[in-house]
Amino acid sequence: MVKLTINEIAVEAPPGMLLIDAAKLAGIEIPAFCYYEGMALQAACRMCLVEIEKAPKLMAACVVPVAEGMVVRTEAPAVVKARKTTLEFLLTNHPLDCPVCDKGGECELQDMVFKYGVGESRYTEEKVHVPEKQWSPVVFYDGPRCILCYRCVRVCGEGMGVGALGVVNRGINSEIAPSHGDHLECDECGACIDICPVGALTSGAYRYKTRPWEMEHTGTICTHCSNGCKTTLGVRTNEIVRGNNRDRSGINGEFLCVKGRYAFDFNHHTERLQTPLMRVNGKLEEVSWSRALQAVVEKFKAGGKAGVIGSTRISNEEAYLLQKFARTTLHTNNIDHHRSGDVVTLLDSLSGKSATLGTADDCYNAKAVLIIGADLSQQQPFLANQIRANYRHHNAAVYVATTGVVREDKIAKSSVRNTETDWLTGLHSMREKLATEPELLVLFGDAVKGEGVRNLVAFTESLGIPVKYICLVDYANSRGAMDMGLLPDLGPGYHAAEGTPGLTLPEMMAATDMDLLWVVGANPLKRHKFASEKAFVVVHDMFLTETAQRADVVLPAASAYEKNGTVTNVCGQVQRLKKAVETVGSKTDLTIIGLIARAMGVNLGKVDADAVFAEIQKTVRGYNVPLPVIVTGGAAQTMPVNGRVPSTVLPELIQSSRDTLFTTGSLTKYSKILNDVMEAPGGLYR
Amino acid sequence: MTFSPGLEARFADLLTHYPEGRHRGALIPMLMYAQDEVGAVTPDLMAELAARLGISVLQVDEVVGYYSMLHKKPQGKYHVQICTNVACMLLGGAELYEQACTRLGVGHKQTQASGRFSLEEVECIGACSWAPAIQVNYDFHHDVTPAKLDEILEGLQ
Amino acid sequence: MKLYNAPSPLETKVVSKRFGMENSWKLDTYLATGGFEGFKKAMAMSCDEVINEVKSSSLRGRGGAGFPTGMKWGFVPRNTDAPKYVVVNADESEPGTCKDRLLMEHDPYLLIEGILIAAKAVGASKGWIYIRGEYRYLVDHIDAVLKEAYQRGYMGKNIAGTGFDFDLYTQIGAGAYECGEESALLESLEGKRGVPRIRPPFPAVSGAFQAPTVLNNVETFCAVPDILRNGGKWFADLGTPKNGGTRMVCLAGHVNKPGVYEVPLGMNMMYFINEIGGGMRGGKKMKALIPGGSSCPLLRADECDIAMDYDSMAKAGTMLGSGGMMVMDEDTDMVKVALRIMRFYKHESCGWCIPCREGTTWLQKMLARIVDGNGATRDIDLIGDLAKNMLGRTFCPLGDAAAMPTISIVEKFRPEFEAYVAKNPFASSELVQVA
């Protein structure tokens, strides 16, 4: 450790640490705009100038590493004056339109001027004015507000690997410019907007909607892909107006893709169902909750051949309760959901082996990463971001085996192209290189399933190095749906279900003799034809989907942003869903199941999210995770199953939707933002 | 986009000047030489060089806007550059510039409608000991007097 | 090639000794006048011996900063197989400076030989001469010279039969003063915006294409062949202690014989102006001068009776800089000079850092306002205050370069500012100080 003195305080810091970070360790703030942890150094804003003994002039703390015996003063009169004058320079051309600026109230420039600046301006010349520009449906740029800290350029280039922002012109005319002259073609992730310390970059979704202090903020888990990013929803008058994660509270830090940041808008879509619907004389009509539930209960009590299809977006608690109710009350194993990755075979293949499941942290820390059959930056944006950061910060070795060009190729040590089915040949061609790595994290998509998973495990085991695996799946709780036992042959925790295995989803669809089909938050009719004309179909959903249109009773369901509970991400990390907005007319699936149970006189125990999770902790293998971690908004890694999984799963059932950055399954249709940005082909930035 | 054989040869030679994988170094020379042939740094030219060097058009644009000799708009056949920096100013550079404005009927960074002359008030061109100095295209003229300026411009009509 | 000004018998010609010779830029002329003797001598020496010879010459960088050349070469790491490069800063853009142009025009082989000696000293294999875009004719000229050098075995493989290999190219700039700053030049060489790099690492460790690089001004390289040929001591003895050799001074402004002259370091400045420069034009009195390019603090006429060497200039509160000396007579409007200087720096600021980008713009607007007759008393104080607020706080020396002359003009010629302000009936208001 290096010993130095900052403001007369003795500080110890690891060698190579930058002074600005070492000061932070000691609780001393050195203000800065351009310095941003994890990104390239700029030394451009000059706010972090400090006095270092023996140095001929003030030094930028963001580029000076600590040195033994260094004596630093961050509040020396010269430093204080330098800050004041730098802010004075900065404000000369800044428009000071704070009262109408979106950033007002959470603007770093405001804060800095408040804390370090002078109260009066000596600038009496004309300010440089340039009109505001719109670069995409979600990105607006107001040049005069821009302080040229280059954070946006770096987060787009280094962080996202897109490089859609640059600096054009020179001197006072320098400004940030988008990739295509007057507009952006990019991931539309909005990271540039969030990272902007001032109101230069503003969001098309949020601008002029509210002042920051008028919002309530709720950190919950994004409902779109399986990565499990924390999105902090800003809510004003029961409407979500913003999503971001500036407090870095989740596994994702401040990373969010376009969906996590903007695609909450489905929640307030005009087509959201607010009243139960019941088929009366062949037509769906609005009815009261009690009448709808009564109809459902009658059919449920009547018995017959029943099938239950759960969702990959409902909470663990809902999935757990759904299968419990189906198995114990409807007495059926005809339970399934849309499966997008072969987690089951992976768990079985790892039985008795030392290899384990990888986490989002592993994506950032593993010395080597192998990506098979997935366009990661399009389909698993956060994991892709972790891998890019791993490459940037740790120089990780990245290997890619995909059917087409992917963004990860740019950072890959080795890339091979393969066919959809034969990816193993490609792996063999990289074998020698892979075997020299100290460890390996493998991420694989739905191309690898069934026997393929076993072959993959055999291949990687034969490398003789420690290996971890992430089996990629589609949606926010795709993994939880499996863990909770929404499967015909396996119950919660991958225990064999009691009795004979039930029908799979395609089998239920194809069966002509189903009497009852209960679909909770899924839309199987989008892909399948439902053969049983006589079946009474009950659907919980937010929208009148293809499946809901076939229903006899449609129960309006709450969205993930309207409920409490937990979901499990692609890596098996359990996190808490926290209700951000109140439902309007709809109810959570948990509540609906509870109401049906009560009406049927079935005792499911206490039906609230916490109580059901307590039961999950006790009964689902791997879920006995420390509650405080989850309750405080953390991510708890579920323990991987180690032991045979008695699966009878057919690999052909596994089929990813292969959503892109701009699609999210059935919800795509209801997100205006996603439809607006879809014109911008983010795939260009492979 | 196609260039003359001479320019293509120059490009080919340029690309051998840099360490392996670092041929982006050729960007600024390529822009300068191509601008002479094409007449301006056009969007097509930017896209062509970006493709040849494996960088984005934005990366080319960042460079083009930075350097004052790279022009997105075509200049006159004779681009008259008059230095008014200190050494030239002391000996009448600013007056020469005014004279040129009047005579050519255009101002700073403007081109005559005929396309014959364009004018630019430039920073120090490195002829301070022989001030005031001007450049027409790449040709230097030293110790320029008002009469000499008239003569130079006359000769280019 | 014709000379742009007549030489003076009072010059000491080292780097300019071939100026005016017939075909001075041809290899045969060069070889007939002692060319490549220094290089051949260097080839028989070890790397350390070459560097020590240069150190003993007390040669200091001629681009402006005046860093000891031998020491700079000594920073290039040894014991590495990684490629190393030599880069020549021929971006001569400092207002007042026009000497490197002449060196490349009249004696390009001198530069080439200097480069080869530097390459030998550090084990470099490749080099670039980065020439400002305005000197396009020199790019063509040097390209032709290099073609001859390659054909005649003085460049490329086995140079002059010594077994030494080296490749040299020209690289054209595109109009940016900032590229005269060495790290910005390297960015430009890599095909990027000419924005300076964070240093350390310095170019000696990580320079062109991130390889160890020797980077010097044209004139600096040109001094090297004769240092090797005649010994470092010989060169050092031409000047004053710690200020070895001669240097090219570009005399401009209100003098009778403006021109580029080579004089020993330590020559008295007034002697230079009067005897070599022929004194003031039209019998006027001298008011002030900029001693070494527009980045230097100005000297009043009464401050100019000093020796022209790095240390004496520093003592006088200014710099020898790049050798661009601009002399101003009694009729010169110093407020306009200040404005013109600031306009230049505002135009050339790369925009990377806040104090330079915003500071030069603010100062230029304010100076323009004063010249337009709309200045106030507080503006005069504010100019000095703002310039000081830039000084030492910018990312690269451009901010200092803008601040230093401005501060000196306001301090030394304040009455001229007051005279402008006095014409404005709305001029009186006090300046608020930033504590």
mmCIF file of C-alpha atoms in Angstrom, chain C residues 103-337:
data_model
loop_
_atom_site.group_PDB
_atom_site.id
_atom_site.type_symbol
_atom_site.label_atom_id
_atom_site.label_comp_id
_atom_site.label_asym_id
_atom_site.label_seq_id
_atom_site.Cartn_x
_atom_site.Cartn_y
_atom_site.Cartn_z
ATOM 1 C CA LEU C 103 15.823 24.282 -43.605
ATOM 2 C CA MET C 104 13.629 21.767 -45.410
ATOM 3 C CA GLU C 105 13.719 23.795 -48.579
ATOM 4 C CA HIS C 106 17.444 24.435 -48.771
ATOM 5 C CA ASP C 107 19.091 21.600 -46.899
ATOM 6 C CA PRO C 108 16.739 18.625 -46.598
ATOM 7 C CA TYR C 109 19.607 16.142 -46.381
ATOM 8 C CA LEU C 110 20.821 17.836 -43.226
ATOM 9 C CA LEU C 111 17.465 17.021 -41.668
ATOM 10 C CA ILE C 112 17.591 13.486 -43.049
ATOM 11 C CA GLU C 113 21.061 12.904 -41.649
ATOM 12 C CA GLY C 114 19.985 14.256 -38.260
ATOM 13 C CA ILE C 115 17.032 11.871 -38.284
ATOM 14 C CA LEU C 116 19.269 8.926 -39.142
ATOM 15 C CA ILE C 117 21.630 9.764 -36.292
ATOM 16 C CA ALA C 118 18.703 9.949 -33.889
ATOM 17 C CA ALA C 119 17.432 6.640 -35.249
ATOM 18 C CA LYS C 120 20.810 5.073 -34.678
ATOM 19 C CA ALA C 121 20.975 6.513 -31.148
ATOM 20 C CA VAL C 122 17.722 4.906 -30.053
ATOM 21 C CA GLY C 123 17.465 1.979 -32.461
ATOM 22 C CA ALA C 124 14.521 3.290 -34.450
ATOM 23 C CA SER C 125 13.485 1.719 -37.728
ATOM 24 C CA LYS C 126 10.974 4.134 -39.204
ATOM 25 C CA GLY C 127 10.219 7.814 -39.159
ATOM 26 C CA TRP C 128 7.842 10.478 -40.311
ATOM 27 C CA ILE C 129 8.327 14.153 -41.089
ATOM 28 C CA TYR C 130 5.030 15.751 -40.064
ATOM 29 C CA ILE C 131 4.749 18.849 -42.255
ATOM 30 C CA ARG C 132 2.007 21.414 -41.814
ATOM 31 C CA GLY C 133 -0.548 21.351 -44.616
ATOM 32 C CA GLU C 134 0.181 24.925 -45.692
ATOM 33 C CA TYR C 135 3.704 23.793 -46.628
ATOM 34 C CA ARG C 136 2.360 21.513 -49.308
ATOM 35 C CA TYR C 137 5.185 22.450 -51.682
ATOM 36 C CA LEU C 138 7.638 21.150 -49.090
ATOM 37 C CA VAL C 139 5.878 17.810 -48.908
ATOM 38 C CA ASP C 140 6.392 17.424 -52.632
ATOM 39 C CA HIS C 141 9.956 18.705 -52.317
ATOM 40 C CA ILE C 142 10.895 16.317 -49.512
ATOM 41 C CA ASP C 143 9.143 13.437 -51.265
ATOM 42 C CA ALA C 144 11.363 14.068 -54.293
ATOM 43 C CA VAL C 145 14.441 14.298 -52.096
ATOM 44 C CA LEU C 146 13.509 11.054 -50.353
ATOM 45 C CA LYS C 147 13.053 9.401 -53.719
ATOM 46 C CA GLU C 148 16.605 10.365 -54.599
ATOM 47 C CA ALA C 149 17.852 9.240 -51.182
ATOM 48 C CA TYR C 150 16.238 5.823 -51.617
ATOM 49 C CA GLN C 151 17.603 5.479 -55.147
ATOM 50 C CA ARG C 152 21.089 6.434 -54.049
ATOM 51 C CA GLY C 153 21.154 4.170 -51.019
ATOM 52 C CA TYR C 154 20.876 6.892 -48.424
ATOM 53 C CA MET C 155 17.534 5.685 -47.189
ATOM 54 C CA GLY C 156 15.947 2.261 -46.845
ATOM 55 C CA LYS C 157 18.107 -0.823 -46.506
ATOM 56 C CA ASN C 158 21.839 -0.696 -45.733
ATOM 57 C CA ILE C 159 22.082 3.066 -45.680
ATOM 58 C CA ALA C 160 25.352 4.340 -47.163
ATOM 59 C CA GLY C 161 26.719 0.840 -46.856
ATOM 60 C CA THR C 162 26.631 0.937 -43.075
ATOM 61 C CA GLY C 163 24.203 -1.941 -42.679
ATOM 62 C CA PHE C 164 21.710 0.382 -41.014
ATOM 63 C CA ASP C 165 18.093 0.205 -42.197
ATOM 64 C CA PHE C 166 15.603 3.005 -41.889
ATOM 65 C CA ASP C 167 12.460 4.159 -43.667
ATOM 66 C CA LEU C 168 11.379 7.767 -43.730
ATOM 67 C CA TYR C 169 8.108 9.251 -44.932
ATOM 68 C CA THR C 170 6.438 12.623 -45.132
ATOM 69 C CA GLN C 171 3.110 13.095 -43.420
ATOM 70 C CA ILE C 172 1.020 16.106 -44.322
ATOM 71 C CA GLY C 173 -1.012 17.985 -41.724
ATOM 72 C CA ALA C 174 -4.262 19.726 -42.500
ATOM 73 C CA GLY C 175 -4.230 23.018 -40.671
ATOM 74 C CA ALA C 176 -4.105 22.915 -36.908
ATOM 75 C CA TYR C 177 -1.700 24.886 -34.723
ATOM 76 C CA GLU C 178 -2.341 22.429 -31.914
ATOM 77 C CA CYS C 179 -0.584 19.689 -33.883
ATOM 78 C CA GLY C 180 2.667 21.457 -33.125
ATOM 79 C CA GLU C 181 2.226 20.141 -29.583
ATOM 80 C CA GLU C 182 4.042 16.844 -29.744
ATOM 81 C CA SER C 183 1.359 14.526 -28.399
ATOM 82 C CA ALA C 184 -1.315 16.188 -30.525
ATOM 83 C CA LEU C 185 0.970 15.729 -33.512
ATOM 84 C CA LEU C 186 1.155 12.020 -32.730
ATOM 85 C CA GLU C 187 -2.631 11.782 -32.557
ATOM 86 C CA SER C 188 -2.813 13.485 -35.928
ATOM 87 C CA LEU C 189 -0.210 11.091 -37.317
ATOM 88 C CA GLU C 190 -2.518 8.273 -36.266
ATOM 89 C CA GLY C 191 -5.368 9.795 -38.262
ATOM 90 C CA LYS C 192 -7.208 11.437 -35.404
ATOM 91 C CA ARG C 193 -8.181 14.857 -34.138
ATOM 92 C CA GLY C 194 -5.141 16.755 -33.006
ATOM 93 C CA VAL C 195 -5.998 16.670 -29.339
ATOM 94 C CA PRO C 196 -3.049 16.271 -26.971
ATOM 95 C CA ARG C 197 -2.586 13.101 -24.982
ATOM 96 C CA ILE C 198 -2.426 12.698 -21.253
ATOM 97 C CA ARG C 199 1.209 12.668 -20.258
ATOM 98 C CA PRO C 200 2.969 10.726 -18.847
ATOM 99 C CA PRO C 201 3.607 8.519 -20.735
ATOM 100 C CA PHE C 202 5.810 10.807 -22.809
ATOM 101 C CA PRO C 203 6.521 10.031 -26.465
ATOM 102 C CA ALA C 204 9.925 8.594 -25.569
ATOM 103 C CA VAL C 205 8.054 5.765 -23.849
ATOM 104 C CA SER C 206 4.788 5.691 -25.796
ATOM 105 C CA GLY C 207 4.728 7.876 -28.856
ATOM 106 C CA ALA C 208 3.825 7.234 -32.460
ATOM 107 C CA PHE C 209 1.502 4.257 -32.641
ATOM 108 C CA GLN C 210 2.216 3.701 -28.938
ATOM 109 C CA ALA C 211 5.851 2.850 -29.659
ATOM 110 C CA PRO C 212 8.857 4.590 -28.081
ATOM 111 C CA THR C 213 9.484 7.680 -30.190
ATOM 112 C CA VAL C 214 12.055 10.403 -30.562
ATOM 113 C CA LEU C 215 10.224 13.578 -31.471
ATOM 114 C CA ASN C 216 12.062 16.822 -32.183
ATOM 115 C CA ASN C 217 11.781 19.999 -34.162
ATOM 116 C CA VAL C 218 13.318 20.248 -37.651
ATOM 117 C CA GLU C 219 16.046 22.637 -36.540
ATOM 118 C CA THR C 220 16.966 20.386 -33.626
ATOM 119 C CA PHE C 221 17.594 17.443 -35.935
ATOM 120 C CA CYS C 222 19.468 19.716 -38.320
ATOM 121 C CA ALA C 223 21.949 20.641 -35.595
ATOM 122 C CA VAL C 224 22.829 17.021 -34.925
ATOM 123 C CA PRO C 225 25.019 16.083 -37.950
ATOM 124 C CA ASP C 226 27.558 18.788 -37.192
ATOM 125 C CA ILE C 227 27.520 17.921 -33.519
ATOM 126 C CA LEU C 228 28.563 14.400 -34.440
ATOM 127 C CA ARG C 229 30.984 15.597 -37.067
ATOM 128 C CA ASN C 230 32.704 18.285 -35.001
ATOM 129 C CA GLY C 231 31.966 17.062 -31.499
ATOM 130 C CA GLY C 232 29.468 18.197 -28.911
ATOM 131 C CA LYS C 233 31.943 20.531 -27.315
ATOM 132 C CA TRP C 234 32.480 22.412 -30.550
ATOM 133 C CA PHE C 235 28.761 23.059 -30.793
ATOM 134 C CA ALA C 236 28.386 23.968 -27.150
ATOM 135 C CA ASP C 237 31.215 26.445 -27.385
ATOM 136 C CA LEU C 238 29.413 28.354 -30.103
ATOM 137 C CA GLY C 239 26.867 29.480 -27.534
ATOM 138 C CA THR C 240 26.885 30.171 -23.838
ATOM 139 C CA PRO C 241 27.070 27.624 -21.019
ATOM 140 C CA LYS C 242 23.975 25.338 -20.986
ATOM 141 C CA ASN C 243 22.842 27.063 -24.182
ATOM 142 C CA GLY C 244 24.854 25.314 -26.820
ATOM 143 C CA GLY C 245 25.190 26.276 -30.428
ATOM 144 C CA THR C 246 23.418 28.574 -32.766
ATOM 145 C CA ARG C 247 19.818 29.033 -33.580
ATOM 146 C CA MET C 248 17.679 30.388 -36.318
ATOM 147 C CA VAL C 249 15.884 33.582 -35.413
ATOM 148 C CA CYS C 250 13.024 34.752 -37.591
ATOM 149 C CA LEU C 251 13.042 38.493 -37.453
ATOM 150 C CA ALA C 252 9.809 40.175 -38.474
ATOM 151 C CA GLY C 253 7.908 43.381 -38.008
ATOM 152 C CA HIS C 254 9.036 46.983 -38.132
ATOM 153 C CA VAL C 255 12.726 46.483 -38.838
ATOM 154 C CA ASN C 256 14.727 47.390 -41.892
ATOM 155 C CA LYS C 257 15.964 43.923 -42.716
ATOM 156 C CA PRO C 258 13.496 41.311 -41.600
ATOM 157 C CA GLY C 259 14.634 37.782 -42.327
ATOM 158 C CA VAL C 260 15.729 34.470 -40.935
ATOM 159 C CA TYR C 261 19.225 34.590 -39.489
ATOM 160 C CA GLU C 262 21.376 32.054 -37.686
ATOM 161 C CA VAL C 263 23.121 33.448 -34.657
ATOM 162 C CA PRO C 264 24.950 31.976 -31.676
ATOM 163 C CA LEU C 265 22.874 31.611 -28.561
ATOM 164 C CA GLY C 266 23.621 34.412 -26.153
ATOM 165 C CA MET C 267 23.859 37.206 -28.744
ATOM 166 C CA ASN C 268 22.559 40.484 -27.404
ATOM 167 C CA MET C 269 19.053 41.087 -28.620
ATOM 168 C CA MET C 270 19.423 44.781 -29.408
ATOM 169 C CA TYR C 271 22.665 44.045 -31.236
ATOM 170 C CA PHE C 272 20.793 41.475 -33.261
ATOM 171 C CA ILE C 273 17.979 43.871 -34.116
ATOM 172 C CA ASN C 274 20.191 46.794 -34.919
ATOM 173 C CA GLU C 275 23.190 45.184 -36.572
ATOM 174 C CA ILE C 276 21.677 42.208 -38.323
ATOM 175 C CA GLY C 277 18.117 43.466 -38.615
ATOM 176 C CA GLY C 278 19.224 46.893 -39.698
ATOM 177 C CA GLY C 279 17.413 48.721 -36.930
ATOM 178 C CA MET C 280 13.945 50.182 -36.903
ATOM 179 C CA ARG C 281 12.170 50.961 -40.113
ATOM 180 C CA GLY C 282 11.603 54.603 -40.996
ATOM 181 C CA GLY C 283 13.591 55.862 -38.034
ATOM 182 C CA LYS C 284 10.789 55.037 -35.666
ATOM 183 C CA LYS C 285 11.334 54.158 -32.056
ATOM 184 C CA MET C 286 10.843 50.604 -30.921
ATOM 185 C CA LYS C 287 7.940 50.028 -28.581
ATOM 186 C CA ALA C 288 7.990 46.310 -27.872
ATOM 187 C CA LEU C 289 8.770 42.907 -29.250
ATOM 188 C CA ILE C 290 7.598 39.363 -29.104
ATOM 189 C CA PRO C 291 10.827 37.438 -28.634
ATOM 190 C CA GLY C 292 10.053 33.899 -29.752
ATOM 191 C CA GLY C 293 6.635 33.351 -31.224
ATOM 192 C CA SER C 294 3.301 34.763 -30.144
ATOM 193 C CA SER C 295 3.133 32.486 -27.089
ATOM 194 C CA CYS C 296 5.880 34.442 -25.351
ATOM 195 C CA PRO C 297 5.319 37.298 -22.954
ATOM 196 C CA LEU C 298 6.149 40.579 -24.693
ATOM 197 C CA LEU C 299 9.123 42.708 -23.832
ATOM 198 C CA ARG C 300 9.070 46.490 -23.764
ATOM 199 C CA ALA C 301 11.864 48.149 -25.729
ATOM 200 C CA ASP C 302 13.680 48.973 -22.518
ATOM 201 C CA GLU C 303 13.719 45.296 -21.532
ATOM 202 C CA CYS C 304 15.443 44.102 -24.699
ATOM 203 C CA ASP C 305 19.073 44.719 -23.854
ATOM 204 C CA ILE C 306 19.572 41.064 -22.913
ATOM 205 C CA ALA C 307 21.290 37.959 -24.176
ATOM 206 C CA MET C 308 19.298 35.691 -26.467
ATOM 207 C CA ASP C 309 19.627 32.409 -24.667
ATOM 208 C CA TYR C 310 17.171 30.232 -22.796
ATOM 209 C CA ASP C 311 18.269 31.272 -19.321
ATOM 210 C CA SER C 312 18.597 35.006 -19.860
ATOM 211 C CA MET C 313 15.194 35.104 -21.481
ATOM 212 C CA ALA C 314 13.679 33.231 -18.569
ATOM 213 C CA LYS C 315 15.216 35.761 -16.213
ATOM 214 C CA ALA C 316 13.533 38.518 -18.205
ATOM 215 C CA GLY C 317 10.218 36.746 -17.711
ATOM 216 C CA THR C 318 9.854 35.504 -21.245
ATOM 217 C CA MET C 319 11.126 32.766 -23.561
ATOM 218 C CA LEU C 320 13.273 32.160 -26.582
ATOM 219 C CA GLY C 321 10.420 30.000 -27.785
ATOM 220 C CA SER C 322 10.499 29.035 -31.412
ATOM 221 C CA GLY C 323 12.688 31.908 -32.539
ATOM 222 C CA GLY C 324 9.912 34.003 -34.038
ATOM 223 C CA MET C 325 10.818 37.577 -33.158
ATOM 224 C CA MET C 326 8.317 40.279 -34.011
ATOM 225 C CA VAL C 327 9.410 43.861 -33.470
ATOM 226 C CA MET C 328 6.868 46.636 -33.033
ATOM 227 C CA ASP C 329 7.445 50.331 -33.426
ATOM 228 C CA GLU C 330 6.047 53.245 -31.478
ATOM 229 C CA ASP C 331 2.924 53.484 -33.653
ATOM 230 C CA THR C 332 1.800 49.950 -32.911
ATOM 231 C CA ASP C 333 -1.622 49.576 -31.290
ATOM 232 C CA MET C 334 -0.930 47.085 -28.520
ATOM 233 C CA VAL C 335 -4.620 46.514 -27.808
ATOM 234 C CA LYS C 336 -5.060 45.381 -31.370
ATOM 235 C CA VAL C 337 -1.999 43.173 -31.018
#
